[in-house]
Tab-separated table of C-alpha atoms and ligand atoms in Angstrom:
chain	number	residue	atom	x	y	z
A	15	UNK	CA	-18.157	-24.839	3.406
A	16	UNK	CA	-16.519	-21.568	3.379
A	17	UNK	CA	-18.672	-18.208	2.130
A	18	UNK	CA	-17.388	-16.234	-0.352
A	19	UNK	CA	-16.256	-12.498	-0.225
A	20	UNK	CA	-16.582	-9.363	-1.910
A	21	UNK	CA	-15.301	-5.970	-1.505
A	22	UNK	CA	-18.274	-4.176	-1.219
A	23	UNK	CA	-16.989	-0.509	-0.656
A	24	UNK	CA	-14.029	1.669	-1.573
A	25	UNK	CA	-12.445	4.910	-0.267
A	26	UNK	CA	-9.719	6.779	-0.181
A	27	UNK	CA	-8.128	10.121	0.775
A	28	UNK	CA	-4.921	12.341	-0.900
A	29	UNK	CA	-4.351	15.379	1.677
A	30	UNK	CA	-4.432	18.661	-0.276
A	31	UNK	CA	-0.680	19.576	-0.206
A	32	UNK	CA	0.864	18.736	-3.235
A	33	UNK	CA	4.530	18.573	-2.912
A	34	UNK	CA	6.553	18.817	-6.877
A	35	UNK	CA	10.110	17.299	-7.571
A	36	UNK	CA	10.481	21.069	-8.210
A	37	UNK	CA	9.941	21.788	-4.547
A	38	UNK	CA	12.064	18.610	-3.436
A	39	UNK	CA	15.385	20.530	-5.199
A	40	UNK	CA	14.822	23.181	-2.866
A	41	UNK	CA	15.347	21.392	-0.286
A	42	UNK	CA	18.018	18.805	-1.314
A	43	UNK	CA	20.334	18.187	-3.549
A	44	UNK	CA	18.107	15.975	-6.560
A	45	UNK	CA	16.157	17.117	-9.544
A	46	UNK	CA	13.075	16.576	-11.798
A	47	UNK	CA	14.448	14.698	-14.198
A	48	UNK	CA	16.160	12.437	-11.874
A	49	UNK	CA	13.069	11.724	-9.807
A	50	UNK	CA	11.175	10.942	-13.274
A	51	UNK	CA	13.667	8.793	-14.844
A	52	UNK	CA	13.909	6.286	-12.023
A	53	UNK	CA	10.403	6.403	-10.318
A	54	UNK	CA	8.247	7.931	-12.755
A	55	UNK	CA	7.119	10.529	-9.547
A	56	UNK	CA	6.088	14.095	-10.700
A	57	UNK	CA	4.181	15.154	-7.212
A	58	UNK	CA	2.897	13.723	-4.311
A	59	UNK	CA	0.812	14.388	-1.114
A	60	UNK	CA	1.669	15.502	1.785
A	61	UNK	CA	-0.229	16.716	5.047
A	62	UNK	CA	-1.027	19.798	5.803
A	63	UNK	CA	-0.403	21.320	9.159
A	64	UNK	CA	-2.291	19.656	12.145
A	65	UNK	CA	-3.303	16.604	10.084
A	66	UNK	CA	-3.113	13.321	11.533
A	67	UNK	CA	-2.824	9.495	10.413
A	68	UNK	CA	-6.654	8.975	11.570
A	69	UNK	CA	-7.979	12.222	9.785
A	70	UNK	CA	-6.584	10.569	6.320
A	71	UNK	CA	-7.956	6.981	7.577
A	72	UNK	CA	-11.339	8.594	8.536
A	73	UNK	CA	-11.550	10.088	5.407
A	74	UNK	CA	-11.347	7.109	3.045
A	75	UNK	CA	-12.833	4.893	5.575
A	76	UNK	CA	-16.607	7.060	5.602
A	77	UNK	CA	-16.239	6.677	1.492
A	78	UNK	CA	-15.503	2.728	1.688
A	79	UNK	CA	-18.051	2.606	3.946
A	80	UNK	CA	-20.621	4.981	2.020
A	81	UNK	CA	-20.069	3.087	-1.171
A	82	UNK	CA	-21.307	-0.077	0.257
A	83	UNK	CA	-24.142	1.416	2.119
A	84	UNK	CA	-22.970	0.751	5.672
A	85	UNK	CA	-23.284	2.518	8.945
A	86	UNK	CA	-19.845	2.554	10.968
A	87	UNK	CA	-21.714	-0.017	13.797
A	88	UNK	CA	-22.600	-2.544	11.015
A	89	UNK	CA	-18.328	-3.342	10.867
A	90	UNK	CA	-17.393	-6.193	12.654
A	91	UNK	CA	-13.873	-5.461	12.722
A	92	UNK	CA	-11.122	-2.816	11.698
A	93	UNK	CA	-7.284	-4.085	10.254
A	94	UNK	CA	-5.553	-0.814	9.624
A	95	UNK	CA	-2.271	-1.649	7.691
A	96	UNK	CA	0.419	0.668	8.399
A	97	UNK	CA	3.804	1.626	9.154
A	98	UNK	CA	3.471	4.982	10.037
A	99	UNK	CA	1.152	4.743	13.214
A	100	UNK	CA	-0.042	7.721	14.940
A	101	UNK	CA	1.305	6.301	18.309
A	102	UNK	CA	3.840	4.138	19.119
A	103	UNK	CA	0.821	2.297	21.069
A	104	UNK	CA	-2.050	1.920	20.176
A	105	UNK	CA	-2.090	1.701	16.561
A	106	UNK	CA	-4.275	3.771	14.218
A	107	UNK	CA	-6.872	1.690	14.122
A	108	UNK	CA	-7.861	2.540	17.717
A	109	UNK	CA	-8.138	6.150	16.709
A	110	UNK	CA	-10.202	5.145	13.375
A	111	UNK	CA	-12.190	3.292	16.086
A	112	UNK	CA	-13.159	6.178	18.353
A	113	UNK	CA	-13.909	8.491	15.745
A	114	UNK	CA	-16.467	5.697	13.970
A	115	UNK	CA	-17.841	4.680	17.352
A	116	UNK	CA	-18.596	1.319	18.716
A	117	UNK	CA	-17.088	-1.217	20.590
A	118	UNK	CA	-15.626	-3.422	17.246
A	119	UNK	CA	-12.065	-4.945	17.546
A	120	UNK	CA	-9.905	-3.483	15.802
A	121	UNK	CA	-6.335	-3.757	14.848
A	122	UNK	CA	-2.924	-2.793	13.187
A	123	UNK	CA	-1.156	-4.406	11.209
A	124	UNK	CA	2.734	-4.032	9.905
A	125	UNK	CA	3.950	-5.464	6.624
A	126	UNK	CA	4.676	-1.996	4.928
A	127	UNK	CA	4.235	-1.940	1.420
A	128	UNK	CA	2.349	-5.453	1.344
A	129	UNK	CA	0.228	-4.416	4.353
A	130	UNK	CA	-2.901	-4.293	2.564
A	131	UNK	CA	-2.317	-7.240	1.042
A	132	UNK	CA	-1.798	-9.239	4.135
A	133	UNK	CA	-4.624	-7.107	5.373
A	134	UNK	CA	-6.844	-7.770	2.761
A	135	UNK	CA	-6.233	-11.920	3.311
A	136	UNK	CA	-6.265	-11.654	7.262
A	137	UNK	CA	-10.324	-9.687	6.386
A	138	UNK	CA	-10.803	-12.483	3.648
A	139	UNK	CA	-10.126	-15.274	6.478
A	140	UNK	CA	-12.414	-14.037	8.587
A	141	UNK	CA	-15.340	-13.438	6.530
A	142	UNK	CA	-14.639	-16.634	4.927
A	143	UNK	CA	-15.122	-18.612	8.489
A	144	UNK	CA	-17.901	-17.249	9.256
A	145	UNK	CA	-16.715	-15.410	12.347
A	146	UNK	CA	-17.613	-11.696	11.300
A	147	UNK	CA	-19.771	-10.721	8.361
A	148	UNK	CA	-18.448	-6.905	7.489
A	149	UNK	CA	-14.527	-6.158	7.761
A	150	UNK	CA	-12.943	-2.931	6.947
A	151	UNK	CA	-9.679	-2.885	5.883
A	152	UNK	CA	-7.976	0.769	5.558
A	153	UNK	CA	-4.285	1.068	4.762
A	154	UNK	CA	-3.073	4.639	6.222
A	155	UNK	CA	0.574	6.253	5.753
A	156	UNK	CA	1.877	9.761	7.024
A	157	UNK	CA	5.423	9.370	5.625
A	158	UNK	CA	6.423	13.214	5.584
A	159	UNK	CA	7.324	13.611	9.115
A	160	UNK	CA	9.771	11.106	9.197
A	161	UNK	CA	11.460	11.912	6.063
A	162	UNK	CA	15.173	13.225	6.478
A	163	UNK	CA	15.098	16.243	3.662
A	164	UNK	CA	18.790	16.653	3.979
A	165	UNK	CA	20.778	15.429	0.890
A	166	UNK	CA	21.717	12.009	2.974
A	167	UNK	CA	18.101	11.039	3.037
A	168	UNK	CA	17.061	11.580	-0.607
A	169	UNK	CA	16.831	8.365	-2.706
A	170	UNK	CA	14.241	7.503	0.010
A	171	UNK	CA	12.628	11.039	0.526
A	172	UNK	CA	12.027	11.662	-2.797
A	173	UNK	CA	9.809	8.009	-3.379
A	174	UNK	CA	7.307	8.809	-0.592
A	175	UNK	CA	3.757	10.302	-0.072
A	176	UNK	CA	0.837	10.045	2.390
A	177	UNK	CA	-2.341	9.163	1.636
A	178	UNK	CA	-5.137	6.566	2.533
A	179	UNK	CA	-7.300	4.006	0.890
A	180	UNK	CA	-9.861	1.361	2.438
A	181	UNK	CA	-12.395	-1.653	1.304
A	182	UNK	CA	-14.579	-3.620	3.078
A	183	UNK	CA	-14.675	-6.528	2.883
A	184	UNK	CA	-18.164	-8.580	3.243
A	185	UNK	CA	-19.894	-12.168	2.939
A	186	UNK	CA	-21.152	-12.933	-0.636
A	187	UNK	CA	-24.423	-15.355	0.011
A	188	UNK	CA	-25.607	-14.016	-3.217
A	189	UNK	CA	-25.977	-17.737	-5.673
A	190	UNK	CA	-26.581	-15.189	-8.755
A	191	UNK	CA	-23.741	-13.094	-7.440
A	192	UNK	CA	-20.342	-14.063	-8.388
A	193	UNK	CA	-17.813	-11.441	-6.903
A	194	UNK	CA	-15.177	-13.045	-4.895
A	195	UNK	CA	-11.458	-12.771	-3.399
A	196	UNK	CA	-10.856	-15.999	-5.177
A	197	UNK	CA	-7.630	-17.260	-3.882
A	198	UNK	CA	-4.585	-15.161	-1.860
A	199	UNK	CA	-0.662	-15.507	-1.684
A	200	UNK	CA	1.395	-13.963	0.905
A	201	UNK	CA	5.538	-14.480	1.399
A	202	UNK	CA	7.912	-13.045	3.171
A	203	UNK	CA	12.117	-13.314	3.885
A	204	UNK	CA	12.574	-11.792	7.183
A	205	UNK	CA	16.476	-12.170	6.311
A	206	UNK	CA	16.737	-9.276	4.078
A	207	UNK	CA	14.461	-7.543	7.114
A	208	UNK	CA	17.641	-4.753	7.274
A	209	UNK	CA	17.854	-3.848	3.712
A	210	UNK	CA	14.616	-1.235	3.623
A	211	UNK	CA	13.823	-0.227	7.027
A	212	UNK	CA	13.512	2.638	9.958
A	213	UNK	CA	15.762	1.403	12.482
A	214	UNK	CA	14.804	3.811	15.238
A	215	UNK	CA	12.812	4.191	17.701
A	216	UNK	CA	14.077	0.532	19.135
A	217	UNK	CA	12.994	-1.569	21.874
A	218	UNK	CA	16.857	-2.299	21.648
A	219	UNK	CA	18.470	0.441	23.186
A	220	UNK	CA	17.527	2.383	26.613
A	221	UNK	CA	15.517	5.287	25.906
A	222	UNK	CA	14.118	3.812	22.589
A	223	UNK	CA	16.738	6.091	20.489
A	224	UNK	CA	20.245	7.586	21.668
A	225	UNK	CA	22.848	10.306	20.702
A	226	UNK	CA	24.686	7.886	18.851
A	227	UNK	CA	21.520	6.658	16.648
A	228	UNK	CA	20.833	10.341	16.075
A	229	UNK	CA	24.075	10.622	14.593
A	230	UNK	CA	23.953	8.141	12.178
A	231	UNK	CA	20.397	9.068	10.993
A	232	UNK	CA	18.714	5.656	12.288
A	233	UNK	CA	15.556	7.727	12.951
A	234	UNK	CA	15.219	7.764	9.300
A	235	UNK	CA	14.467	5.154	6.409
A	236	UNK	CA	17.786	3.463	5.009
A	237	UNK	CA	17.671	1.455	2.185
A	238	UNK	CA	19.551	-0.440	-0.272
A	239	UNK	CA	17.869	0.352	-3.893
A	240	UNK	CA	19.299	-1.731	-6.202
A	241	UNK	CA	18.902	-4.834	-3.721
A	242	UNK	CA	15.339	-3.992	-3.288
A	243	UNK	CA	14.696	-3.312	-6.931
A	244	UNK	CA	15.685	-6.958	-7.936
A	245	UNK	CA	14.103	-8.796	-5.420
A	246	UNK	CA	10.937	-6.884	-6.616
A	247	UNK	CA	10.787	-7.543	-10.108
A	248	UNK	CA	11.664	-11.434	-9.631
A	249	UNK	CA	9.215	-11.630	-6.581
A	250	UNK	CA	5.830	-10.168	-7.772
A	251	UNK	CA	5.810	-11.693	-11.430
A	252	UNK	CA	6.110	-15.436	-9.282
A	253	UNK	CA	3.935	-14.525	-6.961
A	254	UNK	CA	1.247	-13.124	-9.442
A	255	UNK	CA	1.393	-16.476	-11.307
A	256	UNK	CA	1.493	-18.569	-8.069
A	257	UNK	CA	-2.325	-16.831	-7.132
A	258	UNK	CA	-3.579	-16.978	-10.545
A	259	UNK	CA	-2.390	-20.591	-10.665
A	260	UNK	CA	-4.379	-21.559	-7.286
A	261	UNK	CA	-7.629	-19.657	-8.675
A	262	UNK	CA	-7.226	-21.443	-12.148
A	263	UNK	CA	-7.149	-18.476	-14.137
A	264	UNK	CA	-5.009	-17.277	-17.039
A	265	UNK	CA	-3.557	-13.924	-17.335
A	266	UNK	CA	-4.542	-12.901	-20.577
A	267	UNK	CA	-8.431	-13.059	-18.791
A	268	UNK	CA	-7.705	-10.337	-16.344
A	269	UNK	CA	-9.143	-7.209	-17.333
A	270	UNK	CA	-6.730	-5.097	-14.536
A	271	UNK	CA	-3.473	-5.312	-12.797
A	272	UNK	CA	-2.570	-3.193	-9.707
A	273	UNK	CA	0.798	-3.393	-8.491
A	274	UNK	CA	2.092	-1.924	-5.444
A	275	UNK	CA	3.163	1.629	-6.578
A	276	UNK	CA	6.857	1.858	-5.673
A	277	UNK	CA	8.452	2.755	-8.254
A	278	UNK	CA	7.187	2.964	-11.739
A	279	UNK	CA	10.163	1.478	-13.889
A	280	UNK	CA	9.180	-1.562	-11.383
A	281	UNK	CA	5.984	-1.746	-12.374
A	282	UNK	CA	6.406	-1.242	-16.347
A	283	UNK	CA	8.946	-3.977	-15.970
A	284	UNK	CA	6.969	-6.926	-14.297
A	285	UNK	CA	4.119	-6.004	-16.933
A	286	UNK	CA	7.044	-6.391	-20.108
A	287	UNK	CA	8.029	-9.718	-18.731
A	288	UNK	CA	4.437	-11.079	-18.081
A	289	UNK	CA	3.178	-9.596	-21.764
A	290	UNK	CA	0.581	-7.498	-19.746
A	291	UNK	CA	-0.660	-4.619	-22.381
A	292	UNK	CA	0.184	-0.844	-20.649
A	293	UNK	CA	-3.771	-0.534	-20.836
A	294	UNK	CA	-4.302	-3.161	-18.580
A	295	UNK	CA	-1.981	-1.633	-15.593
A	296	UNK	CA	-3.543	0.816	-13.493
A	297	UNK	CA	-0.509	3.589	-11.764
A	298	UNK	CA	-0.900	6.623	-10.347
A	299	UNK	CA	2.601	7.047	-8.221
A	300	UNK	CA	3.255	10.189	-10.824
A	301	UNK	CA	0.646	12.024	-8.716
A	302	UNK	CA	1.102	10.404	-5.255
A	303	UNK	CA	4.449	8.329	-4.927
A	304	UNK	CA	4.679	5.488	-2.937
A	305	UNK	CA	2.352	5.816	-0.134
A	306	UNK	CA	2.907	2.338	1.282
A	307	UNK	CA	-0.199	0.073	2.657
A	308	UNK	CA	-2.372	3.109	0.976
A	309	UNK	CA	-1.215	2.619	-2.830
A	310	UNK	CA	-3.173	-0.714	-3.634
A	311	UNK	CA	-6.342	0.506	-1.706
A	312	UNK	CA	-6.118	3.764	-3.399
A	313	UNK	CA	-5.523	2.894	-7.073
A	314	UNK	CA	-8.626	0.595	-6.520
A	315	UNK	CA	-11.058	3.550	-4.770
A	316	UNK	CA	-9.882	5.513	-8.136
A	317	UNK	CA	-10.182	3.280	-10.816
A	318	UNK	CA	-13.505	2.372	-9.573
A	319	UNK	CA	-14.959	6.166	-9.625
A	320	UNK	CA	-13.669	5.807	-13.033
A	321	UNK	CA	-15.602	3.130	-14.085
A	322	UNK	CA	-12.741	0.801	-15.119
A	323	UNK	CA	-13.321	-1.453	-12.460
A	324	UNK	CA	-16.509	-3.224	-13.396
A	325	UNK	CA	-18.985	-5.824	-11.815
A	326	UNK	CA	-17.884	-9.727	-12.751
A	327	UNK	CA	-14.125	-8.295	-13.749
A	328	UNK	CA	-11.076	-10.767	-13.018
A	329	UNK	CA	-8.669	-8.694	-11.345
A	330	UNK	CA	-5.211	-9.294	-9.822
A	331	UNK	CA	-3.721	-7.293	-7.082
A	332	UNK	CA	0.216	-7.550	-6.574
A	333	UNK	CA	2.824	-5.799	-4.340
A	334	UNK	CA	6.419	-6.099	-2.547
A	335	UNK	CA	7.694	-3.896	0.466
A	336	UNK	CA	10.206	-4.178	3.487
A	337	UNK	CA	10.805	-7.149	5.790
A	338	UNK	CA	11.252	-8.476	2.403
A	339	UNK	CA	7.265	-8.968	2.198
A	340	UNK	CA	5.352	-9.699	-0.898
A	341	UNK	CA	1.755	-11.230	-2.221
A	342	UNK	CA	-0.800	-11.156	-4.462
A	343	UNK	CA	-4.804	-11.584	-4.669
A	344	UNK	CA	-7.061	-12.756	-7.898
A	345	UNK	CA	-10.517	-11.403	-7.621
A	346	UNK	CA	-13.681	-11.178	-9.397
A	347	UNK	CA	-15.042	-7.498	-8.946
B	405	ACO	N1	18.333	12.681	-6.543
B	405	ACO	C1	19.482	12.713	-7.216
B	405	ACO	N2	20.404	11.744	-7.140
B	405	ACO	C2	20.138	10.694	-6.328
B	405	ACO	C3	18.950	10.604	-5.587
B	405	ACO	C4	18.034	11.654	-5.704
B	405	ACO	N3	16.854	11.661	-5.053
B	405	ACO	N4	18.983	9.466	-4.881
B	405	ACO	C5	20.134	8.841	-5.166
B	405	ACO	N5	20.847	9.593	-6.054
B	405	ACO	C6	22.142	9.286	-6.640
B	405	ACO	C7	22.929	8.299	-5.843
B	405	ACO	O1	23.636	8.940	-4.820
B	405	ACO	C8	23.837	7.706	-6.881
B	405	ACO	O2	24.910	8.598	-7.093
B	405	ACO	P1	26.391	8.051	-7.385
B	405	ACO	O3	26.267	7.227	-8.637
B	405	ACO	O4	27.176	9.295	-7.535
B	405	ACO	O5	26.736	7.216	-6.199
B	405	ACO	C9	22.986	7.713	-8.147
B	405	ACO	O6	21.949	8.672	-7.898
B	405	ACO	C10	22.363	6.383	-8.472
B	405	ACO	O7	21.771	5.849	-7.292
B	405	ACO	P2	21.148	4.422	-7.254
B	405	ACO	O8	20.647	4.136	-5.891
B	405	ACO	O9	22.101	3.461	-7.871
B	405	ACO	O10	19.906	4.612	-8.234
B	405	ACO	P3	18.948	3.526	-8.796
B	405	ACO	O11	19.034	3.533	-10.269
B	405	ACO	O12	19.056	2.205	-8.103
B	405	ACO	O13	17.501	4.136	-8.413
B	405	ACO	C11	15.776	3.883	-6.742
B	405	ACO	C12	17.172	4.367	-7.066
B	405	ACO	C13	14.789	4.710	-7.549
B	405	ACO	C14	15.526	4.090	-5.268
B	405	ACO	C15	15.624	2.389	-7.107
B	405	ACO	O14	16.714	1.667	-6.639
B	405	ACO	C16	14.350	1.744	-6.561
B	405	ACO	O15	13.245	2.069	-6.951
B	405	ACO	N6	14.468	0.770	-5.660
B	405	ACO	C17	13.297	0.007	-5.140
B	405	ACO	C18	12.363	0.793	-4.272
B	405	ACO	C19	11.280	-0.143	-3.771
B	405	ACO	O16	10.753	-0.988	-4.480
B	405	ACO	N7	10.917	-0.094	-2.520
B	405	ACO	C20	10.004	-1.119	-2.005
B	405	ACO	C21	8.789	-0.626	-1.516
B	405	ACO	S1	8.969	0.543	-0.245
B	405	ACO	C22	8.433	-0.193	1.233
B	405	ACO	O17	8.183	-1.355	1.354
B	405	ACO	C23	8.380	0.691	2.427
């Protein structure tokens, strides 16, 4: 028999610094109105000076793990998604680690903007088997340093934020109790791998990055819009109705939807083609932008200190990132 799951506990963390469009034209050539008509961005975080990826995981880890009334030493394991680790080696998660304490394993894990998605269903596995009772799952970006803020960088500059959100993620032996990830779907086409990605620092060359790489600005995020753009509004609408499918339950009985917040005209698309009501979509990439593995875990943590989220709710959780990479989860809250 496998046990049920339930997220328990969630956090997150938005560093102070909030960085306008208006602050973006100094710097390149774009504008307001150009980063509102396409994304639907007005600000987003940044960090301030000294900062690191594991002060923003901390942060919203302590909250996950306030909210569901858990010491650090009662986790059995850490997954940090993320594709902006705070060392080449070891990942994040190994700092999150040593500030928390203990001797848990602990992890990283890289499939960008669906990270916490495949993070959530790698925590759900392993609660569900019955090897570990208590996961925490954290998804952590610190784009701004490796932004290129010249005019050659911007229709990638402009779409990103930092910020951190985590869950945990715990056994549900509760018979009265019926929270539960009900069912998971996870894709991904490796093939389209080079159309949204940071090509450098490589394992490929000598030296991990070279004059030549330097030159052509492979140090910084390249991506193909358009290309990405379609692939996401065909992939997340299938993949939404491929989880609810497996979990036997209809779309019209979810009370929330939280897509992955790349891009809002994205977003307010897949919800026009499924019939999902705007009240029923939760976004918040006008304040934060597109902050990766963090967006999912973060729109949760906020809609549930706003009591939307409530106790018994069917949710759905969607998103699509690099590699290509995409998935969905149906819950009960
Ligand atoms: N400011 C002003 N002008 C800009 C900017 C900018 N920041 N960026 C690009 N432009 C210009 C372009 O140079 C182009 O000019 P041209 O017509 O003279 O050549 C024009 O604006 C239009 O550019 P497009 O790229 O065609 O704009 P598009 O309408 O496709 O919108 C956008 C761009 C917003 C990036 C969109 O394609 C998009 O959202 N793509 C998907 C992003 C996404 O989903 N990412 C996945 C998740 S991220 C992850 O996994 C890490």
């Amino acid at each position: 028999m496998t046990i049920r799951t339930k997220i328990t506990g969630t956090g997150m963390y938005l560093p102070d610094r909030v960085v306008t469009n208006k602050d973006l034209e100094e710097l390149m050539d774009t504008s307001d109105e150009w980063i509102r008509q396409r994304s639907g961005i007005v600000e987003r975080r940044y960090i301030t000076e000294g900062q690191q990826p594991v002060d923003l995981a901390e942060a919203a880890a302590r909250q996950a793990l306030e909210a569901a009334e858990l010491e650090p030493d009662q986790i059995d394991c850490i997954v940090l998604a993320t594709l902006s680790s705070q060392a080449d080696f070891p990942g994040t998660s190994f700092f999150l680690q040593a500030r928390l304490g203990g001797n848990m394993p602990c992890f990283d894990l890289q499939a960008q903007c669906s990270g916490f998605l495949y993070g959530l269903t790698v925590a759900r596995s392993l609660v569900a088997s019955g090897q570990y009772q208590r996961v925490l799952v954290v998804g952590c970006e610190v784009h701004s340093t490796g932004l290129d803020f010249s005019t050659h960088g911007r229709d990638v500059t402009v779409l990103f934020g930092d910020g951190s959100g985590a869950v945990v993620v715990e056994a549900n032996t509760d018979e009265d109790d019926r929270s539960d990830i009900l069912e998971m779907r996870l894709h991904a086409e490796g093939k389209y791998a080079k159309k949204l990605w940071l090509e450098a620092p490589t394992s490929c060359v000598p030296g991990r990055i070279n004059q030549e790489m330097m030159d052509r600005r492979a140090h910084f995020p390249s991506m193909q819009g358009k290309f990405v753009f379609k692939h996401a509004v065909t992939r997340m609408p299938q993949v939404l109705r491929e989880t609810l499918d497996a979990a036997s339950v209809k779309l019209e009985d979810i009370s929330l939807f939280f897509f992955h917040q790349a891009n809002l005209r994205i977003n307010e698309y897949v919800a026009n083609n499924l019939g999902i009501p705007a009240e029923k979509l939760r976004n918040n990439i006008q304040r934060y932008g597109n902050c990766s593995a963090a967006s999912i875990p973060i729109l949760l943590a906020e809609a549930e200190r706003e009591g939307a989220l409530k106790r018994g709710d069917l949710v759905s959780l969607t998103g699509f990132g690099s590699g290509f990479s995409w998935g969905s989860a149906a819950l009960r809250w």
